[in-house]
PDB file of C-alpha atoms in Angstrom:
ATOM      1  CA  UNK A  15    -122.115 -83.374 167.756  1.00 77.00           C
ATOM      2  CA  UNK A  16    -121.695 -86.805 169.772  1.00 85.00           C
ATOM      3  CA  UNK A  17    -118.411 -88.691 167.982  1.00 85.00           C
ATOM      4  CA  UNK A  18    -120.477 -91.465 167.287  1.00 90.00           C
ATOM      5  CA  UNK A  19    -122.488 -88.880 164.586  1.00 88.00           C
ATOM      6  CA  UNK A  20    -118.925 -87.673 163.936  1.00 86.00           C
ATOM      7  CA  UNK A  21    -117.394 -91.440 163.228  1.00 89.00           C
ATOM      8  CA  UNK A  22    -120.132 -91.899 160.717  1.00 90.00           C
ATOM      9  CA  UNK A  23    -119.920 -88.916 159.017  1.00 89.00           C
ATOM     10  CA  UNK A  24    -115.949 -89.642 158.885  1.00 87.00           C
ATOM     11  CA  UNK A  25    -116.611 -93.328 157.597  1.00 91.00           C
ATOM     12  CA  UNK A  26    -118.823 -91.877 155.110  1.00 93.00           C
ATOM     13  CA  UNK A  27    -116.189 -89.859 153.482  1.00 91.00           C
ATOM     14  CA  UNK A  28    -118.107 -86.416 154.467  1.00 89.00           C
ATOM     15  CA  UNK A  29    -116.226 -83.448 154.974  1.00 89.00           C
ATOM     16  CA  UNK A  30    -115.844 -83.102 158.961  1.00 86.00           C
ATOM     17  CA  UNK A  31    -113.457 -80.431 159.137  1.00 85.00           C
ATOM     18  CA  UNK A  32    -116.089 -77.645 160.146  1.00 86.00           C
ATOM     19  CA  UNK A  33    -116.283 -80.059 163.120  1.00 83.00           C
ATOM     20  CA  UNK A  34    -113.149 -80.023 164.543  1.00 83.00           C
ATOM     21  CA  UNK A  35    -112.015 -77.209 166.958  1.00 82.00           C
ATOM     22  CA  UNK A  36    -108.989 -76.396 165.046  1.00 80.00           C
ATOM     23  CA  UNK A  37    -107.604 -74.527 168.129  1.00 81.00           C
ATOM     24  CA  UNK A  38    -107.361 -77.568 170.350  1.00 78.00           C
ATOM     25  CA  UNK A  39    -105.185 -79.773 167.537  1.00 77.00           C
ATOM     26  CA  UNK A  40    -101.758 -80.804 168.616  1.00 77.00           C
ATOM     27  CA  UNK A  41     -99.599 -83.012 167.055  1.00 77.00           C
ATOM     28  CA  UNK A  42     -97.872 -85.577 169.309  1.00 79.00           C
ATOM     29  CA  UNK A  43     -94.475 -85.453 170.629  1.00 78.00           C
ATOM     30  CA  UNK A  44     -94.246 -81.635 169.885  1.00 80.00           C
ATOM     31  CA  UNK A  45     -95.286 -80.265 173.334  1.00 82.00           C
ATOM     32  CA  UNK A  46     -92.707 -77.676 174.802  1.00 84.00           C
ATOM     33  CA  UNK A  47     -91.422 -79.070 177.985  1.00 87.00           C
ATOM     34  CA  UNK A  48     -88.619 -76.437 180.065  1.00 92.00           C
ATOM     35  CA  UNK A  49     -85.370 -77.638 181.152  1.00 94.00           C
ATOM     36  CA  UNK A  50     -82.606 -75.801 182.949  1.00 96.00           C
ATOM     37  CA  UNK A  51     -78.911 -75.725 181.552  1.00 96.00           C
ATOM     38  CA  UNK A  52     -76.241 -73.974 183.181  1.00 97.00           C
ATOM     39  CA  UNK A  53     -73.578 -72.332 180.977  1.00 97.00           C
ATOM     40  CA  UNK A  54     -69.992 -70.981 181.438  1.00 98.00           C
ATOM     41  CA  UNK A  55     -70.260 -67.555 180.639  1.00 98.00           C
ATOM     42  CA  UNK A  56     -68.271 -67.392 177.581  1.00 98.00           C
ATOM     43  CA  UNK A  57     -70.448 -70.312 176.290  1.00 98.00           C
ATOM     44  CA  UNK A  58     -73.105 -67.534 177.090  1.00 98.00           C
ATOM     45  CA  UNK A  59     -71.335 -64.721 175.076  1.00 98.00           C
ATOM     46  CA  UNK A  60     -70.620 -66.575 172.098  1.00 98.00           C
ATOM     47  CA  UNK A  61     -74.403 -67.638 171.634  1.00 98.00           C
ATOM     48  CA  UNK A  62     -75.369 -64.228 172.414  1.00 98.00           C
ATOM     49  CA  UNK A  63     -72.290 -62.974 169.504  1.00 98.00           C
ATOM     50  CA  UNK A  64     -73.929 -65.715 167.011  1.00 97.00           C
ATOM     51  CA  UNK A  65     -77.835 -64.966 167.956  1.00 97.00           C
ATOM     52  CA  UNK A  66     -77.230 -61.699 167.079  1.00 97.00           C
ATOM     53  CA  UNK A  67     -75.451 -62.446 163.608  1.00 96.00           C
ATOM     54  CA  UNK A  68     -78.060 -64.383 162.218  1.00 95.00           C
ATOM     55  CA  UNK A  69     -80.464 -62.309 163.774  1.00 96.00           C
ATOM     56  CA  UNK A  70     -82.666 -64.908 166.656  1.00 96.00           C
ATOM     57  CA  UNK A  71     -82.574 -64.865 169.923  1.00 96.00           C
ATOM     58  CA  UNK A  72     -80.312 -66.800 172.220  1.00 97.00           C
ATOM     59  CA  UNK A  73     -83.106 -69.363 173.139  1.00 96.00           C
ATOM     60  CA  UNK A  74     -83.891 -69.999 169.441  1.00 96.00           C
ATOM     61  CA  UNK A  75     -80.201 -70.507 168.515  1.00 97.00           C
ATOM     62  CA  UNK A  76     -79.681 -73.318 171.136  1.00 97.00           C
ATOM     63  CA  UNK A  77     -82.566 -75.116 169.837  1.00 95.00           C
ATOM     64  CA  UNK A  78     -81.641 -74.776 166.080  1.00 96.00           C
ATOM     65  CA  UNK A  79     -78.283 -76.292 166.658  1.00 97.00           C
ATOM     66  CA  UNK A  80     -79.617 -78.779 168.925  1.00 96.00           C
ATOM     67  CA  UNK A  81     -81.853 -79.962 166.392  1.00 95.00           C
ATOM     68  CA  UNK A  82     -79.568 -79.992 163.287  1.00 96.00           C
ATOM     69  CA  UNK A  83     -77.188 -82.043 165.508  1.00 97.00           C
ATOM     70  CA  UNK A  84     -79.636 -84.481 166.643  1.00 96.00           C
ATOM     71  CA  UNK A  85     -80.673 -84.789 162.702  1.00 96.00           C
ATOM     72  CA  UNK A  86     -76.837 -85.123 161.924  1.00 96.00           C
ATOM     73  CA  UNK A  87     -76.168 -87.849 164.851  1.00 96.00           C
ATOM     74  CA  UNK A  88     -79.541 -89.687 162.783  1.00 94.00           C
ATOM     75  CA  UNK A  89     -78.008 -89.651 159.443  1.00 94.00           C
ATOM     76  CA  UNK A  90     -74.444 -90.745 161.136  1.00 93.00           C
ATOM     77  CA  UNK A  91     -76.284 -93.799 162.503  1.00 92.00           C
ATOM     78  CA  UNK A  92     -78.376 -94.444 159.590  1.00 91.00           C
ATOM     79  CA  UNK A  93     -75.051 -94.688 157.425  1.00 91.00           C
ATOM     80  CA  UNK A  94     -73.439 -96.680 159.923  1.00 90.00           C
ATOM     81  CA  UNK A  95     -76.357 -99.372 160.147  1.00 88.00           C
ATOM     82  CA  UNK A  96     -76.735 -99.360 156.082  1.00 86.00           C
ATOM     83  CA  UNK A  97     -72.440 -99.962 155.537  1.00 81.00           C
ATOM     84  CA  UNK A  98     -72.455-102.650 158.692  1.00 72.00           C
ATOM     85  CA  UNK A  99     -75.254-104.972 157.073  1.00 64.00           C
TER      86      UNK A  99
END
């Protein structure tokens, strides 16, 4: 289908979802991208000790706590900016 077939059946409020190649959707801003971190090696044996406790792998872990920290720094400086104004 050309897009411009696929615009008007969108503007028309049609059902285009048996259109869309499902299997090529991403959503932005979630692409993987490697990076290398070097660790001390007890760093290395305590994720590997808590990975196995809560049952992910080390990889997984790192990015778990990662995240919740980034989403803690967030609501640290959302607080901050609503008690300053």
């Amino acid at each position: 289908m050309k897009a411009k077939d696929f615009e008007k059946r969108f503007d028309a409020g049609e059902d285009i979802t048996p259109y869309i190649d499902k299997a090529s959707i991403r959503r932005p801003g979630l692409e993987a991208r490697r990076v290398n971190i070097d660790f001390p090696e007890w760093v290395i044996e305590e994720l590997d000790a808590q990975s196995k406790v809560i049952g992910v792998s080390r990889q997984s872990l790192i990015k778990l706590w990662i995240s919740e920290r980034i989403q803690r720094e967030h609501q640290i400086q959302k607080s901050l900016s609503t008690s300053a104004t």
